[in-house]
Amino acid sequence: MGNAVAIIGTGQTKHGRRSDVCYPDLVREAVTAALEDAGITLKDIDGIVLGTMPSMMEGVSSTHFYFAEAMGSVGKPVLKVETCGSTGQSIGHCGFFWVASGMADIVLVVGSEKMSEGDGQATMTTVFDPFFQRTFAAGAPGVFTMQSMEWMYRFKIPEEKGREAAARISVSNHDNAMDNPHAHIRTRVTMEDVKNARIITYPVRLLDVCPASDGACAVIFATGEKARKICRKPAWIKGLGFRGEEFFYGESDKAIWMSATEAAAEAYRQAGIRNPLKELDVAEIYNPFTYQEMIFYECFGFCPRGEAPDYVLKGTFLKDGELPCCPSGGTLCSNPIGATGLIRLAEAALQVTGKAGARQVEGAKLALSHAMGGVDQFNGVTIVGSEL
Amino acid sequence: MAKEYRTMRNDVTLPYQWALGKTWSRFFDGLKDGRIQGTKCAGCGRVYVPARSFCPVCFTDTTQWVDVKPEGKILTWTLVREKYLGQVQEPPYVVALIQLDGSDCGFSHFIGGFDLSDAGQLKRKLKTGAKVKAVWSPVRNADIRDITCFVPVE
């Protein structure tokens, strides 16, 4: 694991359609909030890590140049890391690596996206290879829906049961987002609203799918020594895992999903977690699609394979359930993609430090955060705790 | 809030000339001749379609070429109802992963050949595991659309 590392501050923008700010100002909003939260200034920062989606999302390449001043990186070392949807976890991991290696005391990590400025689905379609798969991509929904269909078929989950559980997930995420002042979508929806929403990619409907959001998140990592000195209540990094799999969509088993399963297993080994359902107090899962959220529950060992709909229907993952998932309203209600995986980590850190406001899960001490990237290809997990 | 501040429209259009290399050139030359070819890994024995120059699991060169059947079974599918920039077909249309007979992976393509507006027929024909076969395009350009789509086999 390297040296002990803790999160000493987090900052998020109000996510949503932010045509009131240019892109660098959006980034600076999150950076300023994180510095204020940590009670430090840019002078204390030794290095900066940033990440976003592919440049085509906003039409400005190599955004580490564009954001240089907004991130406070003038005169400091900068690393840019990009792994599509899992970017937010990847940059968090890099912040950890930099501090854990002993090469820096305090590192600022910044993730951002301004999806309202470009064409999200067209950009994501360019993640597919141009020869074989792009023709059939249908943006992100096409692949994530096919994965969900394969999963339901594999585990003989009746269509109606899958539909019912997915609708419950949509309703509970929307309910949770009402408690989150940063969330993009803050509207309550009913089971009927979800089931009658227009079809995007059958059987996935509009309210099963995340919005395209503008937003940024910043997280500050520090050595154990600095954290104890600066921060009254740091969130300690307990374990992390990241795995990738084959590029072509048809070449690996997405109903079992090795990368998600192994990324979590690695993080659990480092954190000493044997029974995640019992030991974790809260989870912030990357859930841009309701059906896909259930596959993650299974990959992360929250329930046996094929049984996620049963656990959803009995309320296991509700705010007052055995393992609350996405009390922030999750990716389903805010998805500025390059920031999203880091928002999951920031939310997990807020939970274990008792700073999550109205979305606080009472007494949370151990939290999982996660993000997924590419054509179901990469998964990253970070576990934080209130104790080292 | 949005009304108070300006936005500016600008389009970025960039041309590309992508190299297919030896393996994928041969694969697409095969499609033009009405053949679907894969490569077999000498290590693990998996047959990859589209053909690959190396096995992604074993990381060894795949030198053995095999013809697979232009038919197989549906692994998964979805009906696309949403429009987006760059789409080659007008929605609604069906995309699927198809495991071609003689291969060990899923192959992405369209499924068609029947009325998509009839929901009952759609679900009956598109059961996961259902047999489908390739319909070849009358005009072939050595690209993925040399196959028009796959159609259900009754």
Coordinates of C-alpha atoms in Angstrom, one line a residue:
Chain A
M1 CA 0.0 0.0 0.0
G2 CA 2.9 2.5 0.4
N3 CA 2.9 5.2 3.1
A4 CA -0.4 6.1 4.8
V5 CA -2.5 8.6 2.8
A6 CA -5.7 10.5 3.7
I7 CA -8.2 12.8 2.0
I8 CA -8.1 16.2 3.8
G9 CA -10.5 18.2 1.7
T10 CA -13.1 17.9 -1.1
G11 CA -14.9 20.4 -3.3
Q12 CA -17.7 20.1 -5.8
T13 CA -19.5 22.5 -8.1
K14 CA -23.2 22.6 -8.4
H15 CA -23.6 20.1 -11.2
G16 CA -26.1 20.6 -14.1
R17 CA -26.3 22.8 -17.1
R18 CA -23.7 25.5 -16.2
S19 CA -23.8 27.9 -19.2
D20 CA -23.3 30.6 -16.6
V21 CA -19.6 29.8 -16.4
C22 CA -16.8 29.1 -18.9
Y23 CA -15.0 25.8 -18.5
P24 CA -11.9 27.0 -16.5
D25 CA -14.1 28.9 -14.1
L26 CA -16.1 25.8 -13.5
V27 CA -12.9 23.9 -12.6
R28 CA -11.8 26.8 -10.3
E29 CA -15.1 26.6 -8.4
A30 CA -14.3 23.0 -7.3
V31 CA -10.6 23.7 -6.6
T32 CA -11.5 26.7 -4.4
A33 CA -14.1 24.7 -2.5
A34 CA -11.6 21.9 -1.8
L35 CA -8.9 24.3 -0.6
E36 CA -11.4 26.0 1.7
D37 CA -12.6 22.6 3.0
A38 CA -9.1 21.6 3.8
G39 CA -8.2 25.0 5.2
I40 CA -5.0 25.3 3.1
T41 CA -3.9 27.4 0.2
L42 CA -2.3 26.7 -3.2
K43 CA 1.2 27.2 -1.6
D44 CA 0.7 24.0 0.3
I45 CA 0.0 21.9 -2.9
D46 CA 3.1 20.0 -4.2
G47 CA 1.5 18.6 -7.4
I48 CA -1.7 18.4 -9.4
V49 CA -3.4 15.5 -11.2
L50 CA -6.3 16.1 -13.5
G51 CA -8.5 14.1 -15.8
T52 CA -11.5 14.4 -18.2
M53 CA -13.2 12.5 -20.9
P54 CA -11.8 12.5 -24.5
S55 CA -11.1 16.1 -25.8
M56 CA -14.0 15.8 -28.3
M57 CA -16.5 16.1 -25.5
E58 CA -15.9 19.9 -25.3
G59 CA -13.8 20.4 -28.4
V60 CA -10.7 21.6 -26.5
S61 CA -7.7 19.3 -26.6
S62 CA -5.2 18.7 -23.7
T63 CA -7.2 20.6 -21.1
H64 CA -4.2 20.6 -18.6
F65 CA -3.1 23.7 -20.6
Y66 CA -6.6 25.3 -20.6
F67 CA -7.0 24.8 -16.9
A68 CA -3.5 25.5 -15.8
E69 CA -4.4 28.7 -13.8
A70 CA -7.8 27.4 -12.8
M71 CA -6.2 24.4 -11.1
G72 CA -3.5 26.6 -9.5
S73 CA -0.8 24.6 -11.4
V74 CA 1.4 27.4 -12.5
G75 CA 4.9 26.6 -11.3
K76 CA 3.9 23.1 -10.1
P77 CA 4.2 19.5 -11.6
V78 CA 1.0 18.3 -13.5
L79 CA -0.1 14.8 -14.5
K80 CA -3.0 14.3 -16.8
V81 CA -4.8 10.8 -16.7
E82 CA -7.7 9.8 -18.8
T83 CA -9.6 6.5 -18.7
C84 CA -13.0 7.5 -20.0
G85 CA -15.8 7.0 -17.3
S86 CA -13.3 5.6 -14.8
T87 CA -11.1 8.7 -15.1
G88 CA -12.3 10.0 -11.7
Q89 CA -11.1 6.8 -9.9
S90 CA -7.9 6.7 -12.0
I91 CA -6.9 10.3 -11.0
G92 CA -7.8 9.6 -7.4
H93 CA -5.5 6.5 -7.5
C94 CA -2.7 8.7 -9.0
G95 CA -3.1 11.2 -6.2
F96 CA -2.8 8.3 -3.8
F97 CA 0.3 6.9 -5.6
W98 CA 2.0 10.2 -5.6
V99 CA 1.6 10.8 -1.9
A100 CA 2.0 7.1 -0.9
S101 CA 5.4 7.0 -2.7
G102 CA 6.8 9.7 -0.5
M103 CA 7.5 12.0 -3.5
A104 CA 4.9 14.6 -2.4
D105 CA 3.2 15.7 0.8
I106 CA 0.0 17.2 -0.5
V107 CA -1.5 16.6 -4.0
L108 CA -4.6 18.2 -5.5
V109 CA -6.7 16.0 -7.8
V110 CA -9.2 17.6 -10.2
G111 CA -11.8 16.0 -12.5
S112 CA -14.2 17.9 -14.7
E113 CA -16.6 17.8 -17.7
K114 CA -18.8 20.3 -19.4
M115 CA -21.1 18.0 -21.4
S116 CA -23.7 20.7 -22.3
E117 CA -21.1 22.2 -24.7
G118 CA -20.6 19.3 -27.0
D119 CA -22.4 16.1 -28.1
G120 CA -22.0 13.4 -25.5
Q121 CA -23.3 10.4 -27.3
A122 CA -21.4 11.2 -30.5
T123 CA -18.2 11.7 -28.5
M124 CA -18.7 8.4 -26.7
T125 CA -19.3 6.6 -30.0
T126 CA -15.7 7.6 -31.0
V127 CA -14.4 5.4 -28.1
F128 CA -15.4 2.4 -30.2
D129 CA -12.9 1.3 -33.0
P130 CA -13.7 2.7 -36.4
F131 CA -13.7 -0.6 -38.4
F132 CA -15.8 -3.1 -36.5
Q133 CA -17.9 -1.7 -33.7
R134 CA -18.6 2.0 -34.2
T135 CA -21.3 1.4 -36.7
F136 CA -23.3 -0.5 -34.1
A137 CA -22.4 1.5 -31.0
A138 CA -25.6 3.5 -30.3
G139 CA -23.7 5.7 -27.8
A140 CA -23.4 4.5 -24.2
P141 CA -27.0 3.2 -23.9
G142 CA -26.6 0.6 -26.7
V143 CA -23.8 -1.3 -25.0
F144 CA -24.9 -0.9 -21.4
T145 CA -28.4 -2.2 -22.4
M146 CA -27.0 -5.2 -24.2
Q147 CA -24.9 -6.0 -21.1
S148 CA -28.0 -5.8 -18.9
M149 CA -30.0 -8.0 -21.3
E150 CA -27.2 -10.6 -21.3
W151 CA -27.1 -10.5 -17.5
M152 CA -30.8 -11.0 -17.2
Y153 CA -30.7 -13.9 -19.7
R154 CA -27.8 -15.6 -18.0
F155 CA -29.3 -15.6 -14.5
K156 CA -32.9 -16.2 -15.8
I157 CA -34.2 -13.0 -14.3
P158 CA -37.7 -12.5 -15.6
E159 CA -38.1 -9.2 -17.6
E160 CA -40.9 -7.9 -15.3
K161 CA -38.7 -8.5 -12.2
G162 CA -35.7 -6.7 -13.8
R163 CA -38.0 -3.9 -14.8
E164 CA -39.5 -3.5 -11.3
A165 CA -36.1 -3.5 -9.6
A166 CA -34.6 -1.1 -12.1
A167 CA -37.5 1.3 -11.5
R168 CA -37.0 1.1 -7.8
I169 CA -33.4 2.0 -8.3
S170 CA -34.4 5.1 -10.3
V171 CA -37.0 6.2 -7.7
S172 CA -34.5 5.8 -4.8
N173 CA -31.6 7.6 -6.6
H174 CA -34.0 10.5 -7.4
D175 CA -35.2 10.6 -3.8
N176 CA -31.6 10.6 -2.6
A177 CA -30.6 13.5 -4.9
M178 CA -33.2 15.7 -3.2
D179 CA -30.8 15.7 -0.2
N180 CA -27.8 16.7 -2.3
P181 CA -27.4 20.4 -3.1
H182 CA -24.8 19.5 -5.8
A183 CA -27.0 17.1 -7.8
H184 CA -28.1 17.9 -11.3
I185 CA -31.5 16.3 -11.3
R186 CA -33.5 17.1 -8.2
T187 CA -37.0 15.9 -9.0
R188 CA -38.9 13.1 -7.4
V189 CA -40.2 10.4 -9.8
T190 CA -42.7 7.6 -9.3
M191 CA -42.5 3.9 -10.3
E192 CA -45.1 4.7 -13.0
D193 CA -43.0 7.7 -14.3
V194 CA -40.1 5.3 -14.8
K195 CA -42.0 2.5 -16.4
N196 CA -43.8 4.9 -18.8
A197 CA -40.8 7.0 -19.8
R198 CA -39.9 6.9 -23.4
I199 CA -37.7 4.0 -24.5
I200 CA -34.0 4.8 -25.3
T201 CA -32.7 1.3 -25.9
Y202 CA -35.2 -1.4 -25.1
P203 CA -35.9 -2.1 -22.2
V204 CA -34.0 0.9 -20.9
R205 CA -36.1 4.1 -20.6
L206 CA -35.3 7.7 -20.1
L207 CA -35.5 7.6 -16.3
D208 CA -33.1 4.6 -16.3
V209 CA -30.4 6.8 -17.7
C210 CA -28.2 9.5 -16.3
P211 CA -28.2 13.1 -17.5
A212 CA -25.4 14.8 -19.4
S213 CA -24.0 17.2 -16.8
D214 CA -21.5 20.1 -16.4
G215 CA -19.5 19.8 -13.2
A216 CA -16.1 19.5 -11.5
C217 CA -14.8 17.9 -8.3
A218 CA -11.5 18.4 -6.5
V219 CA -10.0 16.2 -3.8
I220 CA -6.9 16.8 -1.7
F221 CA -4.6 13.9 -0.7
A222 CA -2.0 14.3 2.1
T223 CA 0.5 12.1 4.0
G224 CA -0.6 10.7 7.3
E225 CA 1.7 13.2 9.1
K226 CA 0.3 16.3 7.2
A227 CA -3.3 15.0 7.5
R228 CA -3.1 14.7 11.3
K229 CA -1.6 18.2 11.6
I230 CA -4.0 20.0 9.2
C231 CA -7.2 18.0 9.4
R232 CA -9.5 17.4 12.3
K233 CA -11.1 14.4 10.7
P234 CA -9.3 12.9 7.6
A235 CA -10.7 10.1 5.4
W236 CA -8.1 7.4 5.2
I237 CA -7.4 5.4 2.0
K238 CA -7.9 1.8 3.1
G239 CA -7.6 0.0 -0.3
L240 CA -7.8 0.5 -4.0
G241 CA -8.1 -1.7 -7.1
F242 CA -8.3 -1.2 -10.8
R243 CA -8.7 -3.8 -13.6
G244 CA -9.2 -3.7 -17.4
E245 CA -10.3 -6.2 -19.9
E246 CA -10.4 -6.8 -23.7
F247 CA -11.3 -3.9 -26.0
F248 CA -13.8 -5.6 -28.3
Y249 CA -17.2 -5.8 -26.6
G250 CA -17.9 -9.4 -27.5
E251 CA -14.6 -10.9 -26.2
S252 CA -15.2 -10.9 -22.4
D253 CA -18.1 -12.0 -20.2
K254 CA -19.9 -8.9 -19.2
A255 CA -22.6 -10.7 -17.1
I256 CA -19.9 -11.8 -14.7
W257 CA -17.6 -8.8 -15.5
M258 CA -14.1 -9.7 -14.3
S259 CA -12.8 -6.1 -14.2
A260 CA -15.5 -4.9 -11.8
T261 CA -15.2 -8.1 -9.7
E262 CA -11.4 -8.1 -9.4
A263 CA -11.1 -4.3 -8.9
A264 CA -13.3 -4.7 -5.8
A265 CA -11.6 -7.9 -4.6
E266 CA -8.2 -6.2 -4.8
A267 CA -9.5 -3.2 -2.8
Y268 CA -11.1 -5.6 -0.2
R269 CA -7.9 -7.5 0.2
Q270 CA -6.0 -4.3 1.0
A271 CA -8.7 -3.0 3.3
G272 CA -9.1 -6.4 5.1
I273 CA -12.8 -6.6 4.1
R274 CA -14.2 -10.2 4.0
N275 CA -17.9 -9.6 4.0
P276 CA -18.6 -6.3 2.1
L277 CA -22.4 -6.3 2.8
K278 CA -21.8 -6.5 6.5
E279 CA -18.6 -4.5 6.9
L280 CA -19.2 -1.5 4.5
D281 CA -21.5 1.2 5.8
V282 CA -22.2 3.0 2.5
A283 CA -21.3 2.6 -1.2
E284 CA -21.1 5.2 -4.0
I285 CA -21.3 3.2 -7.1
Y286 CA -20.9 4.5 -10.7
N287 CA -24.5 4.0 -11.8
P288 CA -25.3 5.8 -15.1
F289 CA -27.9 3.0 -15.8
T290 CA -30.3 1.5 -13.3
Y291 CA -30.0 -2.1 -14.7
Q292 CA -26.2 -1.9 -14.6
E293 CA -26.2 -0.8 -11.0
M294 CA -27.5 -4.3 -10.2
I295 CA -24.6 -6.0 -12.0
F296 CA -22.2 -4.0 -9.8
Y297 CA -23.9 -5.1 -6.6
E298 CA -23.1 -8.7 -7.7
C299 CA -19.6 -8.0 -8.8
F300 CA -18.8 -6.2 -5.5
G301 CA -20.1 -9.2 -3.5
F302 CA -23.1 -7.4 -2.0
C303 CA -25.3 -10.3 -3.0
P304 CA -25.0 -13.6 -4.9
R305 CA -25.0 -13.6 -8.7
G306 CA -28.4 -13.2 -10.2
E307 CA -30.0 -12.1 -7.0
A308 CA -29.5 -8.3 -7.1
P309 CA -33.2 -7.7 -8.1
D310 CA -34.3 -9.6 -5.0
Y311 CA -32.1 -7.5 -2.8
V312 CA -33.2 -4.3 -4.4
L313 CA -36.9 -5.2 -4.0
K314 CA -36.4 -5.9 -0.3
G315 CA -34.7 -2.5 0.2
T316 CA -31.2 -3.6 1.1
F317 CA -29.6 -0.7 -0.7
L318 CA -32.0 2.1 0.3
K319 CA -30.8 5.0 2.5
D320 CA -32.2 3.1 5.6
G321 CA -31.3 -0.4 4.3
E322 CA -28.5 -2.7 5.3
L323 CA -26.0 -1.2 2.8
P324 CA -27.1 2.3 1.6
C325 CA -26.0 2.8 -2.0
C326 CA -25.6 6.2 -3.6
P327 CA -27.1 8.4 -0.9
S328 CA -25.9 11.3 -3.1
G329 CA -28.4 10.3 -5.8
G330 CA -25.4 8.8 -7.7
T331 CA -24.4 9.1 -11.3
L332 CA -28.0 8.6 -12.2
C333 CA -28.8 12.1 -11.1
S334 CA -25.4 13.9 -12.0
N335 CA -22.9 12.8 -14.5
P336 CA -20.2 15.2 -15.5
I337 CA -18.2 12.2 -16.7
G338 CA -14.6 13.2 -16.1
A339 CA -15.5 14.3 -12.5
T340 CA -18.0 11.5 -11.7
G341 CA -15.6 8.8 -10.4
L342 CA -13.9 11.5 -8.2
I343 CA -17.4 12.7 -7.0
R344 CA -18.0 9.1 -5.8
L345 CA -14.7 9.2 -3.9
A346 CA -15.5 12.7 -2.5
E347 CA -18.9 11.5 -1.4
A348 CA -17.4 8.4 0.3
A349 CA -14.9 10.7 2.1
L350 CA -17.7 13.0 3.3
Q351 CA -19.7 10.0 4.6
V352 CA -16.8 8.6 6.7
T353 CA -16.0 12.0 8.1
G354 CA -19.6 12.9 9.0
K355 CA -19.7 15.8 6.6
A356 CA -22.4 14.6 4.2
G357 CA -25.1 16.9 5.4
A358 CA -28.7 15.8 4.7
R359 CA -27.4 12.7 2.8
Q360 CA -25.3 11.5 5.7
V361 CA -25.6 7.8 6.5
E362 CA -25.5 7.9 10.3
G363 CA -22.3 6.6 11.8
A364 CA -20.7 5.6 8.5
K365 CA -17.1 4.5 9.1
L366 CA -16.2 2.5 6.0
A367 CA -17.2 3.4 2.4
L368 CA -16.7 2.1 -1.1
S369 CA -16.4 4.3 -4.1
H370 CA -16.3 3.2 -7.7
A371 CA -16.2 4.1 -11.4
M372 CA -16.4 2.3 -14.7
G373 CA -14.9 3.4 -18.1
G374 CA -14.9 2.6 -21.8
V375 CA -17.0 0.0 -23.5
D376 CA -17.6 -1.8 -20.2
Q377 CA -13.8 -2.2 -20.2
F378 CA -12.2 -0.6 -17.0
N379 CA -13.3 -0.6 -13.4
G380 CA -11.7 1.2 -10.4
V381 CA -12.6 1.0 -6.7
T382 CA -11.3 3.0 -3.7
I383 CA -12.3 2.3 -0.1
V384 CA -12.0 5.0 2.6
G385 CA -12.4 4.8 6.3
S386 CA -12.7 7.0 9.4
E387 CA -9.7 5.2 10.9
L388 CA -6.4 4.3 9.3
Chain B
M1 CA -29.3 32.3 -15.6
A2 CA -28.3 31.0 -19.0
K3 CA -29.8 34.0 -20.8
E4 CA -27.4 36.4 -19.1
Y5 CA -24.2 35.0 -20.7
R6 CA -23.0 34.4 -24.3
T7 CA -22.2 31.1 -25.9
M8 CA -20.3 30.7 -29.2
R9 CA -20.9 28.1 -31.9
N10 CA -17.9 26.4 -33.5
D11 CA -17.7 23.1 -35.3
V12 CA -14.5 21.0 -35.4
T13 CA -14.3 18.6 -38.4
L14 CA -11.2 16.5 -38.8
P15 CA -10.3 14.0 -41.5
Y16 CA -8.6 10.7 -40.7
Q17 CA -7.0 7.9 -42.8
W18 CA -6.9 4.8 -40.6
A19 CA -4.5 1.9 -41.3
L20 CA -6.1 -1.5 -41.0
G21 CA -2.8 -3.5 -41.1
K22 CA -2.2 -7.0 -42.4
T23 CA -4.8 -9.0 -40.3
W24 CA -7.8 -6.6 -40.6
S25 CA -7.1 -6.0 -44.4
R26 CA -7.3 -9.8 -44.9
F27 CA -10.5 -10.0 -42.8
F28 CA -12.2 -7.3 -44.9
D29 CA -10.9 -8.7 -48.2
G30 CA -12.6 -11.9 -47.0
L31 CA -15.9 -10.2 -46.4
K32 CA -15.8 -8.8 -49.9
D33 CA -15.5 -12.4 -51.1
G34 CA -18.4 -13.5 -48.9
R35 CA -16.3 -15.2 -46.2
I36 CA -16.1 -14.5 -42.5
Q37 CA -12.7 -15.4 -41.2
G38 CA -11.3 -15.6 -37.7
T39 CA -7.9 -16.4 -36.2
K40 CA -7.2 -19.2 -33.7
C41 CA -4.9 -18.9 -30.8
A42 CA -2.4 -21.8 -30.7
G43 CA -2.1 -21.4 -27.0
C44 CA -5.7 -21.3 -25.6
G45 CA -7.5 -22.5 -28.8
R46 CA -10.0 -19.6 -28.9
V47 CA -11.2 -18.5 -32.3
Y48 CA -11.5 -14.7 -32.6
V49 CA -13.9 -13.0 -35.0
P50 CA -13.1 -10.3 -36.2
A51 CA -9.7 -11.9 -36.7
R52 CA -7.0 -10.6 -34.4
S53 CA -3.2 -10.5 -35.0
F54 CA -2.6 -11.7 -31.5
C55 CA -4.5 -13.4 -28.7
P56 CA -5.6 -10.8 -26.1
V57 CA -5.4 -13.4 -23.3
C58 CA -2.1 -15.2 -24.2
F59 CA -0.4 -12.3 -26.0
T60 CA 1.0 -14.6 -28.6
D61 CA 0.7 -14.1 -32.4
T62 CA -2.3 -15.8 -33.9
T63 CA -1.2 -17.3 -37.2
Q64 CA -3.9 -19.8 -38.0
W65 CA -6.8 -18.5 -40.1
V66 CA -10.2 -20.3 -39.9
D67 CA -13.5 -19.7 -41.8
V68 CA -16.5 -19.5 -39.5
K69 CA -20.1 -19.9 -40.6
P70 CA -22.1 -16.8 -41.6
E71 CA -24.6 -17.9 -39.0
G72 CA -24.8 -18.2 -35.3
K73 CA -26.8 -17.4 -32.1
I74 CA -27.8 -14.1 -30.5
L75 CA -25.9 -13.5 -27.2
T76 CA -27.7 -10.3 -26.5
W77 CA -29.5 -7.5 -28.3
T78 CA -31.3 -4.1 -27.9
L79 CA -33.7 -2.1 -29.9
V80 CA -32.3 1.4 -30.5
R81 CA -35.0 4.1 -30.4
E82 CA -32.7 7.2 -29.9
K83 CA -31.1 9.3 -32.6
Y84 CA -27.5 10.6 -32.3
L85 CA -24.9 12.2 -34.5
G86 CA -23.1 9.8 -36.8
Q87 CA -25.7 7.0 -36.7
V88 CA -25.7 5.0 -40.0
Q89 CA -29.3 3.8 -39.6
E90 CA -32.5 5.7 -38.8
P91 CA -34.0 4.4 -35.5
P92 CA -35.7 2.1 -34.7
Y93 CA -33.2 -0.6 -35.4
V94 CA -31.7 -3.6 -33.6
V95 CA -28.1 -4.1 -32.6
A96 CA -26.8 -7.4 -31.3
L97 CA -23.9 -9.5 -30.2
I98 CA -23.8 -12.7 -32.3
Q99 CA -21.7 -15.7 -31.6
L100 CA -20.9 -17.1 -35.1
D101 CA -20.7 -20.9 -35.3
G102 CA -17.0 -21.9 -35.0
S103 CA -16.0 -18.8 -33.0
D104 CA -15.6 -18.2 -29.3
C105 CA -16.7 -14.6 -29.0
G106 CA -19.4 -12.1 -29.8
F107 CA -19.6 -10.3 -33.1
S108 CA -21.4 -6.9 -33.3
H109 CA -24.0 -6.3 -36.0
F110 CA -27.5 -5.3 -36.9
I111 CA -30.5 -7.7 -36.8
G112 CA -33.3 -7.0 -39.3
G113 CA -35.5 -8.6 -41.9
F114 CA -38.8 -8.2 -40.2
D115 CA -41.2 -5.5 -38.9
L116 CA -39.7 -3.8 -35.8
S117 CA -42.9 -2.0 -34.9
D118 CA -44.6 -5.2 -33.8
A119 CA -43.4 -5.6 -30.2
G120 CA -44.8 -9.2 -29.9
Q121 CA -42.9 -10.4 -33.1
L122 CA -39.8 -8.5 -31.9
K123 CA -39.6 -10.4 -28.6
R124 CA -40.5 -13.7 -30.2
K125 CA -37.8 -13.5 -32.8
L126 CA -35.1 -11.9 -30.7
K127 CA -34.8 -14.4 -27.8
T128 CA -31.3 -14.6 -26.6
G129 CA -29.9 -17.8 -28.0
A130 CA -32.0 -17.6 -31.2
K131 CA -30.4 -18.6 -34.5
V132 CA -29.5 -15.9 -37.1
K133 CA -27.7 -15.8 -40.5
A134 CA -25.9 -13.1 -42.4
V135 CA -27.5 -11.3 -45.3
W136 CA -24.7 -10.1 -47.7
S137 CA -24.9 -6.7 -49.3
P138 CA -25.3 -6.6 -53.1
V139 CA -22.5 -4.0 -53.2
R140 CA -19.3 -4.8 -51.2
N141 CA -16.6 -2.3 -50.3
A142 CA -14.4 -4.5 -48.0
D143 CA -15.9 -3.0 -44.8
I144 CA -18.2 -4.2 -42.0
R145 CA -21.4 -3.3 -44.0
D146 CA -20.5 -5.9 -46.7
I147 CA -22.9 -7.8 -44.4
T148 CA -26.2 -5.8 -44.5
C149 CA -27.5 -7.4 -41.3
F150 CA -28.3 -10.8 -39.7
V151 CA -31.8 -12.2 -39.9
P152 CA -33.6 -14.8 -37.7
V153 CA -33.6 -18.4 -39.0
E154 CA -37.0 -19.9 -38.5

